[in-house]
Amino acid sequence: MKKFKLILYVIILLLIFGSGYYIGSKKVGLVEERLSKMKSSMDVKIIGLEKELSKARVKVKLVEVKDKLLQARTDVIEKNFGNAGKQIDAAKEAVEKVAASSDDDTKKTLKPINDALIEIKADIDKLNLKVTSKIDDLKKEIDRIVSEQRQQD
């Protein structure tokens, strides 16, 4: 009789431990599943934030380029072509730098700006006073691009 009770207690203890283990493993699986869903959700959010940050960087660089263009325009009007050329070189470098770290759509948007800067630089090297109109046109184009990006946000 004592052996029967002992075996019964051992079986009951094994059942209790087994059911506890089963319930615990179910909870761990549930937690792992939730963690996986949260991780994928965070990855999507991170990618979205990285895109927004990239767009913001492009906007800042375009504003810097516009500032350099205005400085170059002032230098051309004052017939200081050396400083104007340096400003255009700095603007071109800023465009190339932001294009290097951007996606393909942004690169396509920045290519005409870079081409215009090359053209403006060539005119400045020729000491052409009429380059101010090209600078104004490029400034307007940059304003248009920045306003389009604001509308997309």
JSON list of C-alpha atoms in Angstrom, two decimals:
[
{"chain": "A", "resi": 1, "resn": "MET", "atom": "CA", "xyz": [0.00, 0.00, 0.00]},
{"chain": "A", "resi": 2, "resn": "LYS", "atom": "CA", "xyz": [2.85, 2.37, 0.86]},
{"chain": "A", "resi": 3, "resn": "LYS", "atom": "CA", "xyz": [4.51, 1.62, -2.47]},
{"chain": "A", "resi": 4, "resn": "PHE", "atom": "CA", "xyz": [1.26, 2.34, -4.27]},
{"chain": "A", "resi": 5, "resn": "LYS", "atom": "CA", "xyz": [0.93, 5.75, -2.54]},
{"chain": "A", "resi": 6, "resn": "LEU", "atom": "CA", "xyz": [4.57, 6.55, -3.31]},
{"chain": "A", "resi": 7, "resn": "ILE", "atom": "CA", "xyz": [4.12, 5.69, -6.99]},
{"chain": "A", "resi": 8, "resn": "LEU", "atom": "CA", "xyz": [0.89, 7.71, -7.05]},
{"chain": "A", "resi": 9, "resn": "TYR", "atom": "CA", "xyz": [2.69, 10.75, -5.52]},
{"chain": "A", "resi": 10, "resn": "VAL", "atom": "CA", "xyz": [5.53, 10.43, -8.01]},
{"chain": "A", "resi": 11, "resn": "ILE", "atom": "CA", "xyz": [3.05, 10.25, -10.90]},
{"chain": "A", "resi": 12, "resn": "ILE", "atom": "CA", "xyz": [1.14, 13.28, -9.58]},
{"chain": "A", "resi": 13, "resn": "LEU", "atom": "CA", "xyz": [4.42, 15.22, -9.16]},
{"chain": "A", "resi": 14, "resn": "LEU", "atom": "CA", "xyz": [5.49, 14.28, -12.68]},
{"chain": "A", "resi": 15, "resn": "LEU", "atom": "CA", "xyz": [2.12, 15.41, -14.04]},
{"chain": "A", "resi": 16, "resn": "ILE", "atom": "CA", "xyz": [2.38, 18.73, -12.18]},
{"chain": "A", "resi": 17, "resn": "PHE", "atom": "CA", "xyz": [5.96, 19.35, -13.39]},
{"chain": "A", "resi": 18, "resn": "GLY", "atom": "CA", "xyz": [5.05, 18.27, -16.92]},
{"chain": "A", "resi": 19, "resn": "SER", "atom": "CA", "xyz": [2.02, 20.56, -17.09]},
{"chain": "A", "resi": 20, "resn": "GLY", "atom": "CA", "xyz": [4.08, 23.44, -15.65]},
{"chain": "A", "resi": 21, "resn": "TYR", "atom": "CA", "xyz": [6.78, 22.86, -18.25]},
{"chain": "A", "resi": 22, "resn": "TYR", "atom": "CA", "xyz": [4.17, 22.72, -21.04]},
{"chain": "A", "resi": 23, "resn": "ILE", "atom": "CA", "xyz": [2.51, 25.96, -19.90]},
{"chain": "A", "resi": 24, "resn": "GLY", "atom": "CA", "xyz": [5.90, 27.67, -19.54]},
{"chain": "A", "resi": 25, "resn": "SER", "atom": "CA", "xyz": [7.05, 26.62, -22.98]},
{"chain": "A", "resi": 26, "resn": "LYS", "atom": "CA", "xyz": [3.80, 27.90, -24.52]},
{"chain": "A", "resi": 27, "resn": "LYS", "atom": "CA", "xyz": [4.36, 31.29, -22.87]},
{"chain": "A", "resi": 28, "resn": "VAL", "atom": "CA", "xyz": [7.94, 31.43, -24.12]},
{"chain": "A", "resi": 29, "resn": "GLY", "atom": "CA", "xyz": [6.76, 30.67, -27.65]},
{"chain": "A", "resi": 30, "resn": "LEU", "atom": "CA", "xyz": [4.10, 33.36, -27.37]},
{"chain": "A", "resi": 31, "resn": "VAL", "atom": "CA", "xyz": [6.66, 35.89, -26.10]},
{"chain": "A", "resi": 32, "resn": "GLU", "atom": "CA", "xyz": [9.07, 35.00, -28.91]},
{"chain": "A", "resi": 33, "resn": "GLU", "atom": "CA", "xyz": [6.30, 35.43, -31.49]},
{"chain": "A", "resi": 34, "resn": "ARG", "atom": "CA", "xyz": [5.34, 38.84, -30.10]},
{"chain": "A", "resi": 35, "resn": "LEU", "atom": "CA", "xyz": [8.99, 39.90, -29.99]},
{"chain": "A", "resi": 36, "resn": "SER", "atom": "CA", "xyz": [9.42, 38.88, -33.62]},
{"chain": "A", "resi": 37, "resn": "LYS", "atom": "CA", "xyz": [6.39, 40.96, -34.66]},
{"chain": "A", "resi": 38, "resn": "MET", "atom": "CA", "xyz": [7.62, 43.96, -32.70]},
{"chain": "A", "resi": 39, "resn": "LYS", "atom": "CA", "xyz": [11.08, 43.66, -34.24]},
{"chain": "A", "resi": 40, "resn": "SER", "atom": "CA", "xyz": [9.72, 43.63, -37.78]},
{"chain": "A", "resi": 41, "resn": "SER", "atom": "CA", "xyz": [7.51, 46.61, -36.95]},
{"chain": "A", "resi": 42, "resn": "MET", "atom": "CA", "xyz": [10.51, 48.51, -35.59]},
{"chain": "A", "resi": 43, "resn": "ASP", "atom": "CA", "xyz": [12.54, 47.67, -38.70]},
{"chain": "A", "resi": 44, "resn": "VAL", "atom": "CA", "xyz": [9.85, 49.20, -40.90]},
{"chain": "A", "resi": 45, "resn": "LYS", "atom": "CA", "xyz": [9.77, 52.32, -38.72]},
{"chain": "A", "resi": 46, "resn": "ILE", "atom": "CA", "xyz": [13.56, 52.62, -38.80]},
{"chain": "A", "resi": 47, "resn": "ILE", "atom": "CA", "xyz": [13.63, 52.40, -42.58]},
{"chain": "A", "resi": 48, "resn": "GLY", "atom": "CA", "xyz": [10.97, 55.10, -42.79]},
{"chain": "A", "resi": 49, "resn": "LEU", "atom": "CA", "xyz": [12.90, 57.36, -40.43]},
{"chain": "A", "resi": 50, "resn": "GLU", "atom": "CA", "xyz": [16.11, 56.81, -42.39]},
{"chain": "A", "resi": 51, "resn": "LYS", "atom": "CA", "xyz": [14.34, 57.90, -45.58]},
{"chain": "A", "resi": 52, "resn": "GLU", "atom": "CA", "xyz": [12.99, 61.00, -43.87]},
{"chain": "A", "resi": 53, "resn": "LEU", "atom": "CA", "xyz": [16.45, 61.82, -42.54]},
{"chain": "A", "resi": 54, "resn": "SER", "atom": "CA", "xyz": [17.93, 61.41, -46.01]},
{"chain": "A", "resi": 55, "resn": "LYS", "atom": "CA", "xyz": [15.31, 63.77, -47.47]},
{"chain": "A", "resi": 56, "resn": "ALA", "atom": "CA", "xyz": [16.03, 66.30, -44.75]},
{"chain": "A", "resi": 57, "resn": "ARG", "atom": "CA", "xyz": [19.75, 66.14, -45.49]},
{"chain": "A", "resi": 58, "resn": "VAL", "atom": "CA", "xyz": [19.07, 66.74, -49.18]},
{"chain": "A", "resi": 59, "resn": "LYS", "atom": "CA", "xyz": [16.93, 69.77, -48.34]},
{"chain": "A", "resi": 60, "resn": "VAL", "atom": "CA", "xyz": [19.65, 71.21, -46.10]},
{"chain": "A", "resi": 61, "resn": "LYS", "atom": "CA", "xyz": [22.31, 70.69, -48.75]},
{"chain": "A", "resi": 62, "resn": "LEU", "atom": "CA", "xyz": [20.12, 72.29, -51.40]},
{"chain": "A", "resi": 63, "resn": "VAL", "atom": "CA", "xyz": [19.65, 75.33, -49.19]},
{"chain": "A", "resi": 64, "resn": "GLU", "atom": "CA", "xyz": [23.43, 75.46, -48.72]},
{"chain": "A", "resi": 65, "resn": "VAL", "atom": "CA", "xyz": [23.91, 75.24, -52.50]},
{"chain": "A", "resi": 66, "resn": "LYS", "atom": "CA", "xyz": [21.40, 78.05, -52.98]},
{"chain": "A", "resi": 67, "resn": "ASP", "atom": "CA", "xyz": [23.34, 80.16, -50.48]},
{"chain": "A", "resi": 68, "resn": "LYS", "atom": "CA", "xyz": [26.58, 79.49, -52.36]},
{"chain": "A", "resi": 69, "resn": "LEU", "atom": "CA", "xyz": [24.87, 80.47, -55.62]},
{"chain": "A", "resi": 70, "resn": "LEU", "atom": "CA", "xyz": [23.72, 83.75, -54.13]},
{"chain": "A", "resi": 71, "resn": "GLN", "atom": "CA", "xyz": [27.24, 84.45, -52.88]},
{"chain": "A", "resi": 72, "resn": "ALA", "atom": "CA", "xyz": [28.65, 83.58, -56.31]},
{"chain": "A", "resi": 73, "resn": "ARG", "atom": "CA", "xyz": [26.10, 85.86, -57.98]},
{"chain": "A", "resi": 74, "resn": "THR", "atom": "CA", "xyz": [27.14, 88.72, -55.71]},
{"chain": "A", "resi": 75, "resn": "ASP", "atom": "CA", "xyz": [30.79, 88.04, -56.49]},
{"chain": "A", "resi": 76, "resn": "VAL", "atom": "CA", "xyz": [30.10, 88.05, -60.25]},
{"chain": "A", "resi": 77, "resn": "ILE", "atom": "CA", "xyz": [28.25, 91.37, -59.99]},
{"chain": "A", "resi": 78, "resn": "GLU", "atom": "CA", "xyz": [31.25, 92.76, -58.09]},
{"chain": "A", "resi": 79, "resn": "LYS", "atom": "CA", "xyz": [33.49, 91.25, -60.82]},
{"chain": "A", "resi": 80, "resn": "ASN", "atom": "CA", "xyz": [35.24, 89.00, -58.33]},
{"chain": "A", "resi": 81, "resn": "PHE", "atom": "CA", "xyz": [35.29, 85.92, -60.53]},
{"chain": "A", "resi": 82, "resn": "GLY", "atom": "CA", "xyz": [37.87, 84.08, -58.40]},
{"chain": "A", "resi": 83, "resn": "ASN", "atom": "CA", "xyz": [35.63, 84.02, -55.34]},
{"chain": "A", "resi": 84, "resn": "ALA", "atom": "CA", "xyz": [32.59, 83.25, -57.50]},
{"chain": "A", "resi": 85, "resn": "GLY", "atom": "CA", "xyz": [34.41, 80.21, -58.92]},
{"chain": "A", "resi": 86, "resn": "LYS", "atom": "CA", "xyz": [35.26, 79.03, -55.41]},
{"chain": "A", "resi": 87, "resn": "GLN", "atom": "CA", "xyz": [31.61, 79.36, -54.35]},
{"chain": "A", "resi": 88, "resn": "ILE", "atom": "CA", "xyz": [30.46, 77.36, -57.37]},
{"chain": "A", "resi": 89, "resn": "ASP", "atom": "CA", "xyz": [33.10, 74.70, -56.66]},
{"chain": "A", "resi": 90, "resn": "ALA", "atom": "CA", "xyz": [31.88, 74.46, -53.06]},
{"chain": "A", "resi": 91, "resn": "ALA", "atom": "CA", "xyz": [28.26, 74.18, -54.24]},
{"chain": "A", "resi": 92, "resn": "LYS", "atom": "CA", "xyz": [29.22, 71.47, -56.75]},
{"chain": "A", "resi": 93, "resn": "GLU", "atom": "CA", "xyz": [31.08, 69.56, -54.05]},
{"chain": "A", "resi": 94, "resn": "ALA", "atom": "CA", "xyz": [28.05, 69.75, -51.73]},
{"chain": "A", "resi": 95, "resn": "VAL", "atom": "CA", "xyz": [25.76, 68.40, -54.47]},
{"chain": "A", "resi": 96, "resn": "GLU", "atom": "CA", "xyz": [28.15, 65.56, -55.28]},
{"chain": "A", "resi": 97, "resn": "LYS", "atom": "CA", "xyz": [28.47, 64.67, -51.60]},
{"chain": "A", "resi": 98, "resn": "VAL", "atom": "CA", "xyz": [24.72, 64.47, -51.02]},
{"chain": "A", "resi": 99, "resn": "ALA", "atom": "CA", "xyz": [24.21, 62.58, -54.29]},
{"chain": "A", "resi": 100, "resn": "ALA", "atom": "CA", "xyz": [26.77, 59.98, -53.27]},
{"chain": "A", "resi": 101, "resn": "SER", "atom": "CA", "xyz": [24.76, 59.05, -50.18]},
{"chain": "A", "resi": 102, "resn": "SER", "atom": "CA", "xyz": [21.29, 59.27, -51.74]},
{"chain": "A", "resi": 103, "resn": "ASP", "atom": "CA", "xyz": [18.90, 56.93, -53.51]},
{"chain": "A", "resi": 104, "resn": "ASP", "atom": "CA", "xyz": [18.49, 56.78, -57.30]},
{"chain": "A", "resi": 105, "resn": "ASP", "atom": "CA", "xyz": [15.52, 59.17, -57.45]},
{"chain": "A", "resi": 106, "resn": "THR", "atom": "CA", "xyz": [17.44, 61.85, -55.58]},
{"chain": "A", "resi": 107, "resn": "LYS", "atom": "CA", "xyz": [20.47, 61.31, -57.80]},
{"chain": "A", "resi": 108, "resn": "LYS", "atom": "CA", "xyz": [18.27, 61.87, -60.87]},
{"chain": "A", "resi": 109, "resn": "THR", "atom": "CA", "xyz": [16.97, 65.07, -59.29]},
{"chain": "A", "resi": 110, "resn": "LEU", "atom": "CA", "xyz": [20.45, 66.33, -58.44]},
{"chain": "A", "resi": 111, "resn": "LYS", "atom": "CA", "xyz": [22.08, 65.54, -61.80]},
{"chain": "A", "resi": 112, "resn": "PRO", "atom": "CA", "xyz": [20.63, 68.59, -63.63]},
{"chain": "A", "resi": 113, "resn": "ILE", "atom": "CA", "xyz": [21.76, 70.80, -60.75]},
{"chain": "A", "resi": 114, "resn": "ASN", "atom": "CA", "xyz": [25.29, 69.42, -60.98]},
{"chain": "A", "resi": 115, "resn": "ASP", "atom": "CA", "xyz": [25.29, 69.87, -64.77]},
{"chain": "A", "resi": 116, "resn": "ALA", "atom": "CA", "xyz": [24.12, 73.47, -64.39]},
{"chain": "A", "resi": 117, "resn": "LEU", "atom": "CA", "xyz": [26.87, 74.13, -61.85]},
{"chain": "A", "resi": 118, "resn": "ILE", "atom": "CA", "xyz": [29.47, 72.82, -64.30]},
{"chain": "A", "resi": 119, "resn": "GLU", "atom": "CA", "xyz": [28.05, 75.12, -66.98]},
{"chain": "A", "resi": 120, "resn": "ILE", "atom": "CA", "xyz": [28.04, 78.11, -64.61]},
{"chain": "A", "resi": 121, "resn": "LYS", "atom": "CA", "xyz": [31.63, 77.37, -63.58]},
{"chain": "A", "resi": 122, "resn": "ALA", "atom": "CA", "xyz": [32.70, 77.34, -67.24]},
{"chain": "A", "resi": 123, "resn": "ASP", "atom": "CA", "xyz": [31.05, 80.74, -67.79]},
{"chain": "A", "resi": 124, "resn": "ILE", "atom": "CA", "xyz": [32.70, 82.15, -64.68]},
{"chain": "A", "resi": 125, "resn": "ASP", "atom": "CA", "xyz": [36.07, 80.90, -65.92]},
{"chain": "A", "resi": 126, "resn": "LYS", "atom": "CA", "xyz": [35.37, 82.81, -69.17]},
{"chain": "A", "resi": 127, "resn": "LEU", "atom": "CA", "xyz": [34.61, 85.94, -67.08]},
{"chain": "A", "resi": 128, "resn": "ASN", "atom": "CA", "xyz": [31.08, 86.11, -68.54]},
{"chain": "A", "resi": 129, "resn": "LEU", "atom": "CA", "xyz": [28.92, 88.65, -66.67]},
{"chain": "A", "resi": 130, "resn": "LYS", "atom": "CA", "xyz": [25.75, 87.15, -68.15]},
{"chain": "A", "resi": 131, "resn": "VAL", "atom": "CA", "xyz": [26.21, 84.09, -65.97]},
{"chain": "A", "resi": 132, "resn": "THR", "atom": "CA", "xyz": [24.00, 85.78, -63.37]},
{"chain": "A", "resi": 133, "resn": "SER", "atom": "CA", "xyz": [20.91, 84.78, -65.34]},
{"chain": "A", "resi": 134, "resn": "LYS", "atom": "CA", "xyz": [22.01, 81.12, -65.26]},
{"chain": "A", "resi": 135, "resn": "ILE", "atom": "CA", "xyz": [22.61, 81.41, -61.53]},
{"chain": "A", "resi": 136, "resn": "ASP", "atom": "CA", "xyz": [19.12, 82.87, -61.09]},
{"chain": "A", "resi": 137, "resn": "ASP", "atom": "CA", "xyz": [17.60, 80.05, -63.17]},
{"chain": "A", "resi": 138, "resn": "LEU", "atom": "CA", "xyz": [19.39, 77.42, -61.10]},
{"chain": "A", "resi": 139, "resn": "LYS", "atom": "CA", "xyz": [18.28, 79.12, -57.88]},
{"chain": "A", "resi": 140, "resn": "LYS", "atom": "CA", "xyz": [14.67, 78.97, -59.11]},
{"chain": "A", "resi": 141, "resn": "GLU", "atom": "CA", "xyz": [15.10, 75.28, -59.99]},
{"chain": "A", "resi": 142, "resn": "ILE", "atom": "CA", "xyz": [16.42, 74.54, -56.50]},
{"chain": "A", "resi": 143, "resn": "ASP", "atom": "CA", "xyz": [13.47, 76.42, -54.98]},
{"chain": "A", "resi": 144, "resn": "ARG", "atom": "CA", "xyz": [11.10, 74.34, -57.10]},
{"chain": "A", "resi": 145, "resn": "ILE", "atom": "CA", "xyz": [12.72, 71.06, -56.04]},
{"chain": "A", "resi": 146, "resn": "VAL", "atom": "CA", "xyz": [12.64, 72.00, -52.35]},
{"chain": "A", "resi": 147, "resn": "SER", "atom": "CA", "xyz": [8.97, 73.04, -52.57]},
{"chain": "A", "resi": 148, "resn": "GLU", "atom": "CA", "xyz": [8.09, 69.76, -54.33]},
{"chain": "A", "resi": 149, "resn": "GLN", "atom": "CA", "xyz": [9.78, 67.80, -51.56]},
{"chain": "A", "resi": 150, "resn": "ARG", "atom": "CA", "xyz": [7.84, 69.74, -48.94]},
{"chain": "A", "resi": 151, "resn": "GLN", "atom": "CA", "xyz": [4.59, 68.92, -50.72]},
{"chain": "A", "resi": 152, "resn": "GLN", "atom": "CA", "xyz": [5.48, 65.22, -50.76]},
{"chain": "A", "resi": 153, "resn": "ASP", "atom": "CA", "xyz": [5.96, 65.27, -46.98]}
]
